[in-house]
Amino acid sequence: MSQSPSLQAVGLHKRYGDVTALDDFSLDCAPGSIHGLLGPNGAGKSTAVRALTTLIDVDSGTARVAGYAVRTESRRVRERIGLVGQGTAVDDILGGTQNLVMFGRLFGLSKTQAVSRAGELMAAFDLIEAADRPVSGYSGGMRRRLDICASLILSPAVLFLDEPTTGLDPRGRNEVWRTIRRIAADGTTVLLTTQYLDEADQLADSISVMKAGHVVRTGTPVELKKQLGSDRIVVTVSDAADLPRVTASVHSHSTPEIDSAARTVTIEAPSGTAALLATVRALDEAGIEPEDLVLRRPTLDEVFLALTSQEATS
Ligand SMILES: Nc1ncnc2c1ncn2[C@@H]1O[C@H](COP(=O)(O)OP(=O)(O)OP(=O)(O)O)[C@@H](O)[C@H]1O
Ligand SMILES: [Mg+2]
């Protein structure tokens, strides 16, 4: 297997008049991985996708996708990528299979090849039952899966998904998540933009957080959360008078934080679950029965807010 990234962007710049949409944008995605591009509205996510899929030309910088240069070998890049934009691409009146056959023909397959590929995709993505029904009767999740199938007709090496689950209910999102995981498991590199942090957390092997056209941080979901601080243990007692006894009994590297109104003591827990066990034992030995005891990890939402707030720099 090749070690070179399936997708690499170095120093992309793109301006629209006075607006800088991409400002020294760089990205690396390992083959077969799911990479999440996260950022607030207007951060430049869709512009990055359009640049990497050859739909717009950038002002400067270089990018390679599936082994080819985006600016000088755009035809070869296009042959190797799939793109699912925000709007739905499939036709409402046609059936699912008919849609895929139509796309296959558009992509240059013969009638026989198009029919055969449509059948394969409908079967692989659990759409067989609905194969002949007009798409107008599909659920949001099914329609989105059909959109994704249409982008898979030529077995792309890299698949771009711009906000693939926006507007779907939880069931539809789950169906689409399963689809995306399968595609990556089959070896396709996936770049997805999302405004849902839990989606990136669930799906992405690595995440780039974007702000004002620039990637401000890249890492695995776990790494990003770790950078923000360690786990914490929150002990809640039923009687605030017990709080000093709690702080006296537990072991902590830093001073425990007491919140009398909430009846909680918060303890830093760099060792996570080991610290949780030690706390349970210490409380038990001191004869304290907490009302609640939780190990709280920093959430991706906290990471996102910390990295993309107005004050955040770098
Ligand atoms: N064709 C265009 N003409 C002028 N300005 C544009 C154009 N496309 C994007 N922009 C501007 O570039 C910036 C980045 O836009 P982009 O659509 O890439 O952001 P985004 O991260 O995808 O946002 P969203 O989460 O709202 O989809 C925005 O300020 C936007 O207004
Ligand atoms: Mg967008």
CSV table of C-alpha atoms and ligand atoms in Angstrom, one decimal:
chain,number,residue,atom,x,y,z
A,1,MET,CA,0.0,0.0,0.0
A,2,SER,CA,1.2,3.5,-0.8
A,3,GLN,CA,2.2,5.6,2.1
A,4,SER,CA,1.8,8.9,0.3
A,5,PRO,CA,-1.4,10.8,1.3
A,6,SER,CA,-4.4,10.4,-0.9
A,7,LEU,CA,-5.1,14.0,-0.5
A,8,GLN,CA,-2.7,16.8,0.3
A,9,ALA,CA,-3.0,20.5,0.1
A,10,VAL,CA,-0.2,22.9,0.8
A,11,GLY,CA,-0.7,26.6,1.3
A,12,LEU,CA,-3.9,27.2,-0.7
A,13,HIS,CA,-5.1,30.8,-1.0
A,14,LYS,CA,-8.4,31.9,-2.5
A,15,ARG,CA,-9.9,35.4,-2.5
A,16,TYR,CA,-13.3,36.5,-3.6
A,17,GLY,CA,-13.0,40.3,-3.9
A,18,ASP,CA,-12.2,41.5,-0.3
A,19,VAL,CA,-13.1,38.1,1.2
A,20,THR,CA,-10.3,35.7,1.9
A,21,ALA,CA,-12.0,32.3,1.7
A,22,LEU,CA,-8.8,30.2,1.9
A,23,ASP,CA,-5.8,31.6,3.8
A,24,ASP,CA,-2.7,29.3,3.7
A,25,PHE,CA,-5.0,26.2,3.8
A,26,SER,CA,-3.0,22.9,4.2
A,27,LEU,CA,-4.3,19.4,4.8
A,28,ASP,CA,-3.1,15.8,4.6
A,29,CYS,CA,-5.4,12.8,4.5
A,30,ALA,CA,-4.0,9.2,4.8
A,31,PRO,CA,-5.3,6.6,2.3
A,32,GLY,CA,-8.5,4.9,3.5
A,33,SER,CA,-9.1,7.3,6.3
A,34,ILE,CA,-12.1,9.5,7.1
A,35,HIS,CA,-11.0,13.1,7.6
A,36,GLY,CA,-13.4,15.6,9.1
A,37,LEU,CA,-13.2,19.3,8.2
A,38,LEU,CA,-14.9,21.3,10.9
A,39,GLY,CA,-15.4,25.0,11.1
A,40,PRO,CA,-18.0,27.6,11.8
A,41,ASN,CA,-20.2,29.1,9.0
A,42,GLY,CA,-18.0,30.9,6.4
A,43,ALA,CA,-14.8,29.2,7.6
A,44,GLY,CA,-14.1,28.1,4.0
A,45,LYS,CA,-15.0,24.4,4.2
A,46,SER,CA,-17.0,24.3,0.9
A,47,THR,CA,-14.4,26.5,-0.8
A,48,ALA,CA,-11.7,23.9,0.2
A,49,VAL,CA,-13.9,21.1,-1.2
A,50,ARG,CA,-14.5,23.0,-4.4
A,51,ALA,CA,-10.8,23.7,-4.8
A,52,LEU,CA,-9.8,20.1,-4.1
A,53,THR,CA,-12.4,18.7,-6.5
A,54,THR,CA,-11.2,21.0,-9.3
A,55,LEU,CA,-14.4,23.0,-9.4
A,56,ILE,CA,-12.7,26.3,-8.7
A,57,ASP,CA,-9.1,27.5,-9.3
A,58,VAL,CA,-7.1,28.8,-6.3
A,59,ASP,CA,-4.9,31.9,-6.4
A,60,SER,CA,-1.9,30.1,-5.1
A,61,GLY,CA,-0.8,26.9,-3.4
A,62,THR,CA,-0.7,23.3,-4.6
A,63,ALA,CA,-2.8,20.2,-4.0
A,64,ARG,CA,-2.6,16.6,-5.0
A,65,VAL,CA,-5.6,14.3,-4.9
A,66,ALA,CA,-5.4,10.5,-5.6
A,67,GLY,CA,-1.8,11.0,-6.9
A,68,TYR,CA,-2.4,13.9,-9.3
A,69,ALA,CA,-2.0,17.6,-9.2
A,70,VAL,CA,-5.4,19.4,-8.9
A,71,ARG,CA,-4.4,22.4,-11.0
A,72,THR,CA,-2.5,20.8,-13.8
A,73,GLU,CA,-4.0,17.3,-14.0
A,74,SER,CA,-7.6,18.1,-13.2
A,75,ARG,CA,-9.0,15.6,-15.7
A,76,ARG,CA,-7.2,12.7,-14.0
A,77,VAL,CA,-8.2,14.0,-10.6
A,78,ARG,CA,-11.9,14.1,-11.7
A,79,GLU,CA,-11.7,10.5,-12.9
A,80,ARG,CA,-10.7,9.4,-9.4
A,81,ILE,CA,-12.9,11.3,-7.1
A,82,GLY,CA,-16.6,11.4,-6.1
A,83,LEU,CA,-18.4,14.4,-4.8
A,84,VAL,CA,-21.6,14.7,-2.9
A,85,GLY,CA,-22.6,18.3,-2.5
A,86,GLN,CA,-25.1,19.8,-0.1
A,87,GLY,CA,-28.2,19.6,-2.4
A,88,THR,CA,-29.6,16.3,-3.5
A,89,ALA,CA,-28.5,15.2,-7.0
A,90,VAL,CA,-31.0,12.4,-7.7
A,91,ASP,CA,-34.2,12.8,-9.7
A,92,ASP,CA,-37.5,12.5,-7.8
A,93,ILE,CA,-39.6,10.9,-10.5
A,94,LEU,CA,-37.2,8.1,-11.4
A,95,GLY,CA,-36.7,5.0,-9.3
A,96,GLY,CA,-33.5,4.4,-7.4
A,97,THR,CA,-31.9,2.0,-9.9
A,98,GLN,CA,-33.0,4.2,-12.9
A,99,ASN,CA,-31.2,7.2,-11.2
A,100,LEU,CA,-28.0,5.2,-10.9
A,101,VAL,CA,-28.2,3.9,-14.5
A,102,MET,CA,-28.7,7.5,-15.6
A,103,PHE,CA,-25.6,8.7,-13.7
A,104,GLY,CA,-23.6,5.7,-15.0
A,105,ARG,CA,-24.5,6.7,-18.6
A,106,LEU,CA,-23.5,10.3,-17.8
A,107,PHE,CA,-20.2,9.1,-16.5
A,108,GLY,CA,-19.6,7.2,-19.8
A,109,LEU,CA,-20.6,3.6,-19.0
A,110,SER,CA,-22.3,1.5,-21.6
A,111,LYS,CA,-26.0,0.6,-20.9
A,112,THR,CA,-25.0,-2.9,-19.8
A,113,GLN,CA,-22.2,-1.6,-17.5
A,114,ALA,CA,-24.5,1.1,-16.1
A,115,VAL,CA,-27.3,-1.4,-15.3
A,116,SER,CA,-24.8,-3.8,-13.7
A,117,ARG,CA,-23.1,-1.2,-11.6
A,118,ALA,CA,-26.4,0.2,-10.5
A,119,GLY,CA,-27.5,-3.2,-9.3
A,120,GLU,CA,-24.3,-3.8,-7.4
A,121,LEU,CA,-24.6,-0.5,-5.6
A,122,MET,CA,-28.3,-0.9,-4.7
A,123,ALA,CA,-27.5,-4.3,-3.2
A,124,ALA,CA,-24.4,-3.2,-1.4
A,125,PHE,CA,-26.1,-0.2,0.2
A,126,ASP,CA,-29.4,-1.9,1.2
A,127,LEU,CA,-31.6,-0.1,-1.3
A,128,ILE,CA,-32.8,-3.2,-3.2
A,129,GLU,CA,-36.3,-3.2,-1.7
A,130,ALA,CA,-36.7,0.4,-2.9
A,131,ALA,CA,-35.0,-0.1,-6.2
A,132,ASP,CA,-38.0,0.5,-8.5
A,133,ARG,CA,-39.9,3.0,-6.3
A,134,PRO,CA,-39.8,6.7,-7.3
A,135,VAL,CA,-37.3,8.5,-5.2
A,136,SER,CA,-40.0,11.0,-4.1
A,137,GLY,CA,-41.2,8.3,-1.7
A,138,TYR,CA,-37.7,7.7,-0.1
A,139,SER,CA,-36.9,8.8,3.4
A,140,GLY,CA,-34.2,11.5,3.8
A,141,GLY,CA,-31.6,8.9,4.8
A,142,MET,CA,-32.4,6.6,1.8
A,143,ARG,CA,-32.2,9.6,-0.6
A,144,ARG,CA,-28.9,10.6,0.8
A,145,ARG,CA,-27.6,7.1,0.5
A,146,LEU,CA,-28.7,7.1,-3.1
A,147,ASP,CA,-26.8,10.4,-3.6
A,148,ILE,CA,-23.7,8.8,-2.2
A,149,CYS,CA,-24.2,5.7,-4.4
A,150,ALA,CA,-24.3,8.0,-7.4
A,151,SER,CA,-20.9,9.4,-6.5
A,152,LEU,CA,-19.5,5.8,-6.1
A,153,ILE,CA,-20.4,4.6,-9.6
A,154,LEU,CA,-16.8,5.0,-10.9
A,155,SER,CA,-15.3,3.5,-7.6
A,156,PRO,CA,-13.5,6.8,-6.6
A,157,ALA,CA,-10.2,6.7,-4.7
A,158,VAL,CA,-11.3,9.8,-2.8
A,159,LEU,CA,-14.8,10.8,-1.9
A,160,PHE,CA,-15.8,14.3,-0.8
A,161,LEU,CA,-18.9,14.8,1.2
A,162,ASP,CA,-20.1,18.3,2.0
A,163,GLU,CA,-22.3,18.2,5.1
A,164,PRO,CA,-23.7,14.8,4.2
A,165,THR,CA,-26.3,14.5,7.1
A,166,THR,CA,-27.6,18.1,7.3
A,167,GLY,CA,-31.4,18.0,7.7
A,168,LEU,CA,-31.6,14.2,8.4
A,169,ASP,CA,-33.3,12.8,11.5
A,170,PRO,CA,-31.2,10.6,13.9
A,171,ARG,CA,-32.2,7.4,12.1
A,172,GLY,CA,-31.3,8.8,8.7
A,173,ARG,CA,-28.0,10.1,10.1
A,174,ASN,CA,-27.2,6.7,11.5
A,175,GLU,CA,-27.9,5.1,8.1
A,176,VAL,CA,-25.6,7.5,6.4
A,177,TRP,CA,-22.9,7.1,9.0
A,178,ARG,CA,-22.9,3.4,8.5
A,179,THR,CA,-22.6,3.9,4.7
A,180,ILE,CA,-19.7,6.3,5.1
A,181,ARG,CA,-17.9,3.8,7.4
A,182,ARG,CA,-18.3,1.0,4.9
A,183,ILE,CA,-17.0,3.1,2.1
A,184,ALA,CA,-13.8,3.9,4.1
A,185,ALA,CA,-13.5,0.3,5.2
A,186,ASP,CA,-13.4,-0.6,1.5
A,187,GLY,CA,-10.3,1.6,1.1
A,188,THR,CA,-11.8,4.9,-0.2
A,189,THR,CA,-10.4,8.0,1.4
A,190,VAL,CA,-13.2,10.2,2.7
A,191,LEU,CA,-13.1,14.0,3.3
A,192,LEU,CA,-16.3,15.2,5.0
A,193,THR,CA,-17.2,18.6,6.1
A,194,THR,CA,-19.7,18.9,8.9
A,195,GLN,CA,-21.2,21.3,11.3
A,196,TYR,CA,-22.0,18.5,13.8
A,197,LEU,CA,-19.2,17.8,16.2
A,198,ASP,CA,-20.6,14.5,17.3
A,199,GLU,CA,-20.6,13.4,13.6
A,200,ALA,CA,-16.8,14.2,13.4
A,201,ASP,CA,-16.3,12.5,16.7
A,202,GLN,CA,-18.2,9.4,15.6
A,203,LEU,CA,-16.8,9.1,12.1
A,204,ALA,CA,-13.5,10.8,11.6
A,205,ASP,CA,-10.1,9.2,12.1
A,206,SER,CA,-8.7,12.7,12.1
A,207,ILE,CA,-10.1,16.2,12.2
A,208,SER,CA,-9.0,19.5,11.0
A,209,VAL,CA,-10.6,22.5,12.7
A,210,MET,CA,-10.8,25.5,10.3
A,211,LYS,CA,-11.2,29.2,11.1
A,212,ALA,CA,-11.1,32.0,8.6
A,213,GLY,CA,-9.8,29.9,5.8
A,214,HIS,CA,-7.0,28.4,7.8
A,215,VAL,CA,-6.6,25.0,9.6
A,216,VAL,CA,-5.9,26.0,13.2
A,217,ARG,CA,-5.5,22.4,14.6
A,218,THR,CA,-5.4,18.8,13.3
A,219,GLY,CA,-5.5,15.6,15.3
A,220,THR,CA,-7.5,12.6,16.2
A,221,PRO,CA,-10.7,13.3,18.2
A,222,VAL,CA,-9.0,11.9,21.3
A,223,GLU,CA,-5.8,14.1,20.7
A,224,LEU,CA,-7.9,17.2,20.2
A,225,LYS,CA,-9.8,16.6,23.4
A,226,LYS,CA,-6.6,15.9,25.4
A,227,GLN,CA,-5.0,19.1,24.3
A,228,LEU,CA,-7.9,21.0,25.9
A,229,GLY,CA,-7.2,19.5,29.3
A,230,SER,CA,-7.4,16.3,31.3
A,231,ASP,CA,-10.4,14.3,32.4
A,232,ARG,CA,-12.2,15.4,35.5
A,233,ILE,CA,-14.1,13.6,38.2
A,234,VAL,CA,-17.2,15.3,39.6
A,235,VAL,CA,-18.4,14.1,43.0
A,236,THR,CA,-21.9,15.2,44.0
A,237,VAL,CA,-23.0,14.8,47.6
A,238,SER,CA,-26.5,15.2,49.0
A,239,ASP,CA,-25.4,17.4,51.9
A,240,ALA,CA,-23.1,20.4,51.1
A,241,ALA,CA,-21.7,20.0,54.7
A,242,ASP,CA,-19.9,16.9,53.5
A,243,LEU,CA,-17.9,18.7,50.8
A,244,PRO,CA,-14.8,19.4,53.0
A,245,ARG,CA,-14.7,15.7,53.9
A,246,VAL,CA,-14.7,14.8,50.3
A,247,THR,CA,-11.8,17.1,49.4
A,248,ALA,CA,-9.9,15.8,52.4
A,249,SER,CA,-10.3,12.2,51.5
A,250,VAL,CA,-9.6,12.1,47.7
A,251,HIS,CA,-6.2,12.2,46.1
A,252,SER,CA,-5.6,15.0,43.6
A,253,HIS,CA,-2.7,16.6,41.8
A,254,SER,CA,-4.2,20.0,41.9
A,255,THR,CA,-6.6,21.7,44.4
A,256,PRO,CA,-10.1,20.2,44.1
A,257,GLU,CA,-12.7,22.7,43.0
A,258,ILE,CA,-15.7,23.1,45.3
A,259,ASP,CA,-19.1,24.3,44.2
A,260,SER,CA,-21.2,24.6,47.3
A,261,ALA,CA,-24.4,25.5,45.4
A,262,ALA,CA,-24.2,22.5,43.1
A,263,ARG,CA,-22.8,20.3,46.0
A,264,THR,CA,-19.9,19.1,43.9
A,265,VAL,CA,-16.2,18.6,44.1
A,266,THR,CA,-14.3,18.5,40.8
A,267,ILE,CA,-11.0,16.7,40.8
A,268,GLU,CA,-8.5,16.6,37.9
A,269,ALA,CA,-8.0,13.0,36.7
A,270,PRO,CA,-5.1,12.7,34.3
A,271,SER,CA,-5.2,8.9,34.6
A,272,GLY,CA,-8.9,8.8,33.8
A,273,THR,CA,-10.6,5.6,34.9
A,274,ALA,CA,-7.7,4.6,37.3
A,275,ALA,CA,-8.3,7.9,39.1
A,276,LEU,CA,-12.0,7.2,39.2
A,277,LEU,CA,-11.4,3.8,40.9
A,278,ALA,CA,-9.0,5.5,43.4
A,279,THR,CA,-11.7,8.1,44.2
A,280,VAL,CA,-14.4,5.4,44.7
A,281,ARG,CA,-12.1,3.6,47.2
A,282,ALA,CA,-11.1,6.8,49.0
A,283,LEU,CA,-14.8,7.9,49.4
A,284,ASP,CA,-15.7,4.4,50.6
A,285,GLU,CA,-13.0,4.4,53.2
A,286,ALA,CA,-14.1,7.8,54.4
A,287,GLY,CA,-17.6,6.5,54.7
A,288,ILE,CA,-19.0,9.0,52.2
A,289,GLU,CA,-21.7,7.8,49.9
A,290,PRO,CA,-21.9,10.2,46.9
A,291,GLU,CA,-25.2,11.1,45.3
A,292,ASP,CA,-23.5,11.0,41.9
A,293,LEU,CA,-20.0,10.3,40.6
A,294,VAL,CA,-18.9,10.9,37.0
A,295,LEU,CA,-15.8,10.9,34.9
A,296,ARG,CA,-16.1,13.8,32.6
A,297,ARG,CA,-14.0,14.0,29.5
A,298,PRO,CA,-13.6,17.3,27.5
A,299,THR,CA,-16.1,17.2,24.7
A,300,LEU,CA,-15.3,18.0,21.1
A,301,ASP,CA,-17.8,20.9,21.5
A,302,GLU,CA,-15.5,22.5,24.1
A,303,VAL,CA,-12.5,21.9,21.8
A,304,PHE,CA,-14.3,23.5,18.9
A,305,LEU,CA,-15.4,26.6,20.9
A,306,ALA,CA,-11.9,27.0,22.4
A,307,LEU,CA,-10.2,26.9,18.9
A,308,THR,CA,-12.7,28.9,16.9
A,309,SER,CA,-13.7,31.7,19.4
A,310,GLN,CA,-12.8,35.3,18.5
A,311,GLU,CA,-9.9,35.4,21.0
A,312,ALA,CA,-8.4,32.2,19.9
A,313,THR,CA,-5.2,32.7,18.0
A,314,SER,CA,-2.6,30.7,16.0
B,1,LIG,N1,-18.5,32.4,-5.0
B,1,LIG,C1,-18.2,33.2,-4.0
B,1,LIG,N2,-18.2,34.5,-4.2
B,1,LIG,C2,-18.0,35.4,-3.1
B,1,LIG,N3,-17.7,34.9,-1.9
B,1,LIG,C3,-17.7,33.6,-1.6
B,1,LIG,C4,-18.0,32.7,-2.7
B,1,LIG,N4,-17.9,31.4,-2.1
B,1,LIG,C5,-17.6,31.6,-0.8
B,1,LIG,N5,-17.4,32.9,-0.5
B,1,LIG,C6,-17.1,33.5,0.8
B,1,LIG,O1,-15.9,32.7,1.3
B,1,LIG,C7,-16.0,32.5,2.7
B,1,LIG,C8,-16.0,30.9,2.9
B,1,LIG,O2,-17.2,30.4,2.4
B,1,LIG,P1,-17.5,28.8,2.4
B,1,LIG,O3,-18.8,28.6,1.7
B,1,LIG,O4,-16.3,28.1,1.9
B,1,LIG,O5,-17.6,28.5,3.9
B,1,LIG,P2,-18.2,27.2,4.7
B,1,LIG,O6,-17.2,26.9,5.8
B,1,LIG,O7,-18.5,26.2,3.7
B,1,LIG,O8,-19.5,27.8,5.4
B,1,LIG,P3,-20.9,27.0,5.7
B,1,LIG,O9,-20.7,26.3,7.0
B,1,LIG,O10,-21.9,28.2,5.9
B,1,LIG,O11,-21.3,26.1,4.6
B,1,LIG,C9,-17.3,33.1,3.1
B,1,LIG,O12,-17.1,34.4,3.6
B,1,LIG,C10,-18.1,33.2,1.8
B,1,LIG,O13,-19.1,34.3,1.9
B,2,MG,MG,-20.3,25.1,3.2
